[in-house]
Structures are given as C-alpha cells and as structure tokens.
Coordinates of C-alpha atoms and ligand atoms in Angstrom, one line a residue:
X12 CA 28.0 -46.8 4.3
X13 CA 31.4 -45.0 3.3
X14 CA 32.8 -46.8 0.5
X15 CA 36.0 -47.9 2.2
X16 CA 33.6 -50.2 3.9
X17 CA 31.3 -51.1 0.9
X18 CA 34.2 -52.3 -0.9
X19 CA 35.0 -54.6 2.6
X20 CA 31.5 -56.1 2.2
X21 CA 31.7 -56.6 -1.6
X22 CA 35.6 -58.6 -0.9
X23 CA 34.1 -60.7 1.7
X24 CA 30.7 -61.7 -0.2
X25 CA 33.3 -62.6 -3.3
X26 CA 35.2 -64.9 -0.8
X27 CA 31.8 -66.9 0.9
X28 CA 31.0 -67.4 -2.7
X29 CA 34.3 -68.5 -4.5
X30 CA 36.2 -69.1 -1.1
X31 CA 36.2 -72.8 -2.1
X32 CA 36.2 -72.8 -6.3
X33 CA 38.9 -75.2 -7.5
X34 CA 38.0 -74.6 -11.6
X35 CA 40.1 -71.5 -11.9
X36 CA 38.1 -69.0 -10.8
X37 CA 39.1 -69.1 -6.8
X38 CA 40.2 -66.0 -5.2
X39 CA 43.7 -66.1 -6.4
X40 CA 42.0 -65.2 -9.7
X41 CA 39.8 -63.0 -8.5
X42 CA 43.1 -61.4 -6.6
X43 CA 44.9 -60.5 -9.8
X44 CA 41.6 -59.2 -11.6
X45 CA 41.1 -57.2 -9.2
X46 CA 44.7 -55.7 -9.0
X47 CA 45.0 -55.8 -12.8
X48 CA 41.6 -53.6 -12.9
X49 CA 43.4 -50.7 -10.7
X50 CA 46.7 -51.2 -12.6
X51 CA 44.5 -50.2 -16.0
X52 CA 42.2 -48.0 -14.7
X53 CA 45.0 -45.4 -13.3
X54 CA 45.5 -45.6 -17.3
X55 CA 41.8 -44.9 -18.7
X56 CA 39.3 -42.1 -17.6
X57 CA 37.1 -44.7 -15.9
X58 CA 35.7 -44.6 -12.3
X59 CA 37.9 -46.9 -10.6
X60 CA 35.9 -48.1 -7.5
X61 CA 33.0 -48.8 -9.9
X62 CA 35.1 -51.0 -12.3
X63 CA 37.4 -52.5 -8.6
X64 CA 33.2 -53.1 -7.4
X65 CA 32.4 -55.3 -10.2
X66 CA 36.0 -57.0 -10.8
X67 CA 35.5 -58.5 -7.1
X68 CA 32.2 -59.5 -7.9
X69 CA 32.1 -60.6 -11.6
X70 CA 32.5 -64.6 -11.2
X71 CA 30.2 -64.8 -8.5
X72 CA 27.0 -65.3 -10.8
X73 CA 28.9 -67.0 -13.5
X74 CA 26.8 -69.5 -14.9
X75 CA 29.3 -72.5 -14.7
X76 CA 29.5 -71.6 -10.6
X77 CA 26.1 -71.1 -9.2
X78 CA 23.1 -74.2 -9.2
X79 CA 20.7 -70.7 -10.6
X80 CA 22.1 -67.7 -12.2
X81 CA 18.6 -65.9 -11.3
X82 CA 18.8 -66.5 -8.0
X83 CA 22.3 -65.6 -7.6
X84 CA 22.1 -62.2 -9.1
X85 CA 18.9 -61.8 -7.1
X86 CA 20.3 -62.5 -4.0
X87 CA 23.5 -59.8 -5.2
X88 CA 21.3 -57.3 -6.1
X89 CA 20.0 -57.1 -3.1
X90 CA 23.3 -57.4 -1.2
X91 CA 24.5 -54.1 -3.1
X92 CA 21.1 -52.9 -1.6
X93 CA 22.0 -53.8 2.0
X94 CA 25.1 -52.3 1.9
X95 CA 23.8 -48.8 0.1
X96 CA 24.5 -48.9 -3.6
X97 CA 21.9 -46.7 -4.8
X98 CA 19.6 -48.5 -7.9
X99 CA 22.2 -46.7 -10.7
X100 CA 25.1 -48.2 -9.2
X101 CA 23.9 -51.8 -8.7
X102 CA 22.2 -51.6 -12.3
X103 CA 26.0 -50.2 -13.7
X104 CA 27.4 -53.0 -11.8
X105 CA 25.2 -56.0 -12.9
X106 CA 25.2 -54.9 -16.7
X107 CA 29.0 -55.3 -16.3
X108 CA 29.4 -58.8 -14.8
X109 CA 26.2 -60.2 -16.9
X110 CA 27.8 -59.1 -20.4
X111 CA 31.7 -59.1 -19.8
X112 CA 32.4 -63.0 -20.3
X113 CA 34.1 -64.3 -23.3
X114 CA 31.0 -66.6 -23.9
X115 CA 28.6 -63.4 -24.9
X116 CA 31.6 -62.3 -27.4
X117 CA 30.3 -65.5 -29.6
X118 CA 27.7 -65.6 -32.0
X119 CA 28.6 -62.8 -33.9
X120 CA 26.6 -60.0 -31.7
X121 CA 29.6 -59.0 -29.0
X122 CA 27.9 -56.9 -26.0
X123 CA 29.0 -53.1 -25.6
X124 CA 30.2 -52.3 -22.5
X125 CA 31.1 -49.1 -20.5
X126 CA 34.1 -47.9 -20.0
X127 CA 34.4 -49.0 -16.9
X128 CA 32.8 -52.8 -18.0
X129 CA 36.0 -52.8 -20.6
X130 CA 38.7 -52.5 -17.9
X131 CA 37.0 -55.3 -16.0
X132 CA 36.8 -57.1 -19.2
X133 CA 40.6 -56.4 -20.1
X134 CA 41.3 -57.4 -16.4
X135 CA 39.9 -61.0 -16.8
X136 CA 40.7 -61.6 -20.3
X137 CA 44.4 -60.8 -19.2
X138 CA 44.5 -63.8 -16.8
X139 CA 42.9 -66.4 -19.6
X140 CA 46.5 -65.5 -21.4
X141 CA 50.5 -65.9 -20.9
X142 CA 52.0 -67.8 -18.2
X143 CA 49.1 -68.1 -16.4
X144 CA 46.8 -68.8 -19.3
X145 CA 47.9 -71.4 -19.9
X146 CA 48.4 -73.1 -16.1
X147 CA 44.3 -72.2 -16.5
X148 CA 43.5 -74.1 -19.9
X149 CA 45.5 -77.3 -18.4
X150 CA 44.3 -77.3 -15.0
X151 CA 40.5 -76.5 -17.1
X152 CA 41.1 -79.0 -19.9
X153 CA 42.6 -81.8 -16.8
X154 CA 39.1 -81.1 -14.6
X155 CA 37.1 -82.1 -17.5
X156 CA 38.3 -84.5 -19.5
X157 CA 39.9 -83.0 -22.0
X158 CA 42.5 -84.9 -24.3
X159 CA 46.0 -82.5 -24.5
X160 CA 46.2 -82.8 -27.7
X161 CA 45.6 -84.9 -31.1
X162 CA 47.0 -83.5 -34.6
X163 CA 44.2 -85.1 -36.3
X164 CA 41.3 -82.9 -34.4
X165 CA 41.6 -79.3 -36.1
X166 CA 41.0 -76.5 -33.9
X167 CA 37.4 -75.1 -34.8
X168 CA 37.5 -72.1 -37.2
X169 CA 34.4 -70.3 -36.0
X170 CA 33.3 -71.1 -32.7
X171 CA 29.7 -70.5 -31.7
X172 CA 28.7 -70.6 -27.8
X173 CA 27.8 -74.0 -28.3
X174 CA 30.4 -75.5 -29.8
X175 CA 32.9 -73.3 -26.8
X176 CA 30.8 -75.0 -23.7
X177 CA 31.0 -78.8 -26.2
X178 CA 34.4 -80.3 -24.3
X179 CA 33.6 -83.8 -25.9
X180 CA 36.4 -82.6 -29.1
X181 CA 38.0 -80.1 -27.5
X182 CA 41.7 -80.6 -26.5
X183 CA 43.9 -78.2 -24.8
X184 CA 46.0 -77.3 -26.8
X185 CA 43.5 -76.4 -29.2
X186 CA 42.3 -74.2 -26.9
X187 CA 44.8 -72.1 -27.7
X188 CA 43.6 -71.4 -31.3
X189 CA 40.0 -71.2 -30.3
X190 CA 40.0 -68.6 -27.9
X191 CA 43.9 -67.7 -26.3
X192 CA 45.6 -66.3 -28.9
X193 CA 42.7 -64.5 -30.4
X194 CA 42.1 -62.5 -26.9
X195 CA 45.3 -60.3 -27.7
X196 CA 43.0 -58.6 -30.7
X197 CA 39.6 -58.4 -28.7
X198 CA 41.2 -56.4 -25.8
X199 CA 39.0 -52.4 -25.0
X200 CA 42.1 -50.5 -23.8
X201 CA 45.4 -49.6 -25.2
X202 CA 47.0 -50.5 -21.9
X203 CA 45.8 -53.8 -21.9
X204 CA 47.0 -54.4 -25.5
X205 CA 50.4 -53.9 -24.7
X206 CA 50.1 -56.2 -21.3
X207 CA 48.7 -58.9 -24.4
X208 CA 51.9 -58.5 -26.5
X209 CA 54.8 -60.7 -24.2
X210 CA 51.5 -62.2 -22.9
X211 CA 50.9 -63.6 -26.2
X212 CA 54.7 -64.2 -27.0
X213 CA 54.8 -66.9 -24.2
X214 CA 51.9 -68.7 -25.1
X215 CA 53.7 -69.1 -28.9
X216 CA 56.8 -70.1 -27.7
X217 CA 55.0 -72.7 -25.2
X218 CA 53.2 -74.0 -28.4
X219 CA 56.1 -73.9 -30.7
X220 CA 58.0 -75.9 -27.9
X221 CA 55.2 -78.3 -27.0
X222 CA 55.3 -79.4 -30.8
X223 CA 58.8 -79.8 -31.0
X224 CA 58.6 -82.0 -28.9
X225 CA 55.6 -84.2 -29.5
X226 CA 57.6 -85.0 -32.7
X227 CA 61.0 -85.3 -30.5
X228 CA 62.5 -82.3 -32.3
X229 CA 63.5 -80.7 -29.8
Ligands
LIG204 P1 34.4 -67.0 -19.6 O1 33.7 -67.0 -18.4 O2 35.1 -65.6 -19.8 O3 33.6 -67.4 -20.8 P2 35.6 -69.4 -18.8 O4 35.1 -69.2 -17.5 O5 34.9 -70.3 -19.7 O6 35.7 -67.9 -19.5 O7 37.1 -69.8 -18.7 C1 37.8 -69.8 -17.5 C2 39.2 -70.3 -17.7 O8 39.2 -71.7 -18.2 C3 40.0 -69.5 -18.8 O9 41.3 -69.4 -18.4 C4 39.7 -70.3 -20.0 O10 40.7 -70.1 -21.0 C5 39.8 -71.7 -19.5 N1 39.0 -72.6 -20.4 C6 37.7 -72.4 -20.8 N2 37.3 -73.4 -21.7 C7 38.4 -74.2 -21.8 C8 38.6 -75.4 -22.6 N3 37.7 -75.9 -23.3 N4 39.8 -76.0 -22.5 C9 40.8 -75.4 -21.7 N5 40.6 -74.3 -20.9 C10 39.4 -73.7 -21.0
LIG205 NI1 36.9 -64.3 -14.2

C-alpha cells in the first residue's frame, strides 16, 4: 500500500476509535496534534510521516480510553500489519505512543524517545497548555468531579503517577501548578519551546485574573 493511502487507513482507524470521546481527546484534539506534529517537524530533521503516523494514532490505546490496553495495541499492531507497515515501522511507532504521555514522565525515570517520538510529544504536550489548555483542564476537572479551586488545598510539590491519576484532592486550578505550567520546561524541540512561551503567558494571566477575582480585586 502507497503511503498516501496508509496514512488514509491510519486517519480513519483514529476516528472508529475516538470518533465519539467526549474527555478531551476527540478528534478535534487529535486534529491539532496532528497539524502541530507537521508544523514542528518542517523544523527538526525527523521523518515526518512516521511522527504524522503515530500523532494520529497515539490516544487510541491510552489507558484511560480503551476497557484493555493489551488488547488494543494488539488489535493496532496488527492493523499497521494489514495495511503494510513492515515490523520496524509498527515497532518505531508503538514505542512512540506507549512512552510519550505525560504519566511515564513521573516517577523520576522519564522515557527517552526518538526524534520523531519528541515531536509527537511536543505536539500533544502543546495542546495540554494556553488557551486551550486550559478549556481542557475545566472541561477534565468538570467530567470528574473536580472542585475549581480551594486556597486551603496546596498544589502537590512532587507528584508521583499515583498521586496525578488521585482526583479525590485535586482541583483545577491546581492543575495548573502540578502539571501546566511546568510543560513549558519539559518540551524536546526548540520550536516547540517558543510555541510554550505566549502559551504559557496566557495561562498566568488567566490565573493571575482568576485570583483577582475570587478575592473581588479585580
Ligand atoms: P497524558 O495522557 O499525557 O498523561 P491526560 O490524558 O491525563 O495526559 O490529560 C488529558 C487532558 O486533561 C490534558 O489537557 C490534561 O491537562 C487534562 N487533565 C489531566 N488531569 C487533570 C486534572 N486532574 N485536572 C484537570 N485537568 C486534567
Ligand atoms: Ni493526546
């Protein structure tokens, strides 16, 4: 199969399987991902269908998603098999998706990634930040439960990958001192970094607004 048309079978496996996600991880994220992938990989000596390959596909064995992670990378391996990845290529492509999430970053013993893993990384990490960062964390923090905020819970110095998936404290906008403003400084690629810097502007002058006015300052 050319890959013009692998890259048609890979899109419309990523939209049977996230077609219908309503936690933040529907196609309109896997949209800009997958755009933001191409926009830094024209800046980094990376192959760029590879890294546009697993971009498509990297949410669609995300642990939070599928019933059995197992099965679901099974069943993609040997999609990428129907559709004639050779074994290198599926193996590049599943060490990408399985090692690129924020969770595996935790615990002190962060995954390294190829180059082209990094970009996809960079890619997703860029849409948990700025404007749309933070739509994500409240429409995340609303879906389970979360409190917005309370001055008396302090956001959690060190987080391990426990503590990250344990909602039962968390509140939104501590969220944003656990993991969103520290993204800016765990970015791969240059180009990304600078995406990160108004990124990261907006997201502290949404907080510094937001706490006007809880205390009717502003
Ligand atoms: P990853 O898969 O990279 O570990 P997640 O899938 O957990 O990241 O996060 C998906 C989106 O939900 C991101 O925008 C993230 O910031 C947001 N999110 C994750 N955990 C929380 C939380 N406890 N409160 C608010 N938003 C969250
Ligand atoms: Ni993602």
């Amino acid at each position: 199969m050319e890959p013009a048309a692998q890259l048609d079978a890979v899109k419309h496996y990523t939209i049977q399987k996230l077609g219908t996600d309503l936690t933040g991880h529907g196609l309109d994220h896997i949209r800009r991902v997958v755009k933001m992938t191409k926009r830094i990989a024209q800046e980094e000596p990376v192959d760029e269908f590879t890294a546009v390959v697993a971009a498509y596909l990297h949410d669609t064995i995300d642990e939070k998603l599928v019933m059995n992670v197992k099965e679901a990378q099974d069943e993609l391996r040997e999609f990428l098999r129907k559709i004639d990845f050779t074994q290198d290529q599926i193996t590049t492509i599943m060490e990408i998706i399985t090692q690129m999430s924020f969770a595996k970053t935790l615990d002190g013993d962060r995954p390294t990634l190829s180059a082209e893993g990094q970009v996809v990384q960079d890619a997703d990490w860029l849409d948990a930040i700025g404007g749309i960062g933070i739509v994500r964390a409240i429409y995340f923090g609303g879906k389970h439960g979360e409190r917005i905020y309370d001055p008396t819970i302090k956001p959690r110095e060190q987080l391990s990958r426990q503590d990250y998936r344990d909602l039962s404290h968390e509140t939104i906008i501590n969220h944003f001192y656990e993991k969103l403003l520290k993204i800016k400084g765990l970015l791969n690629t240059a180009t990304a970094k600078k995406i990160a810097e108004h990124r990261q502007q907006v997201m502290l002058d949404f907080l510094d607004e937001f706490k006007q006015e809880w205390d009717s300052n502003a």
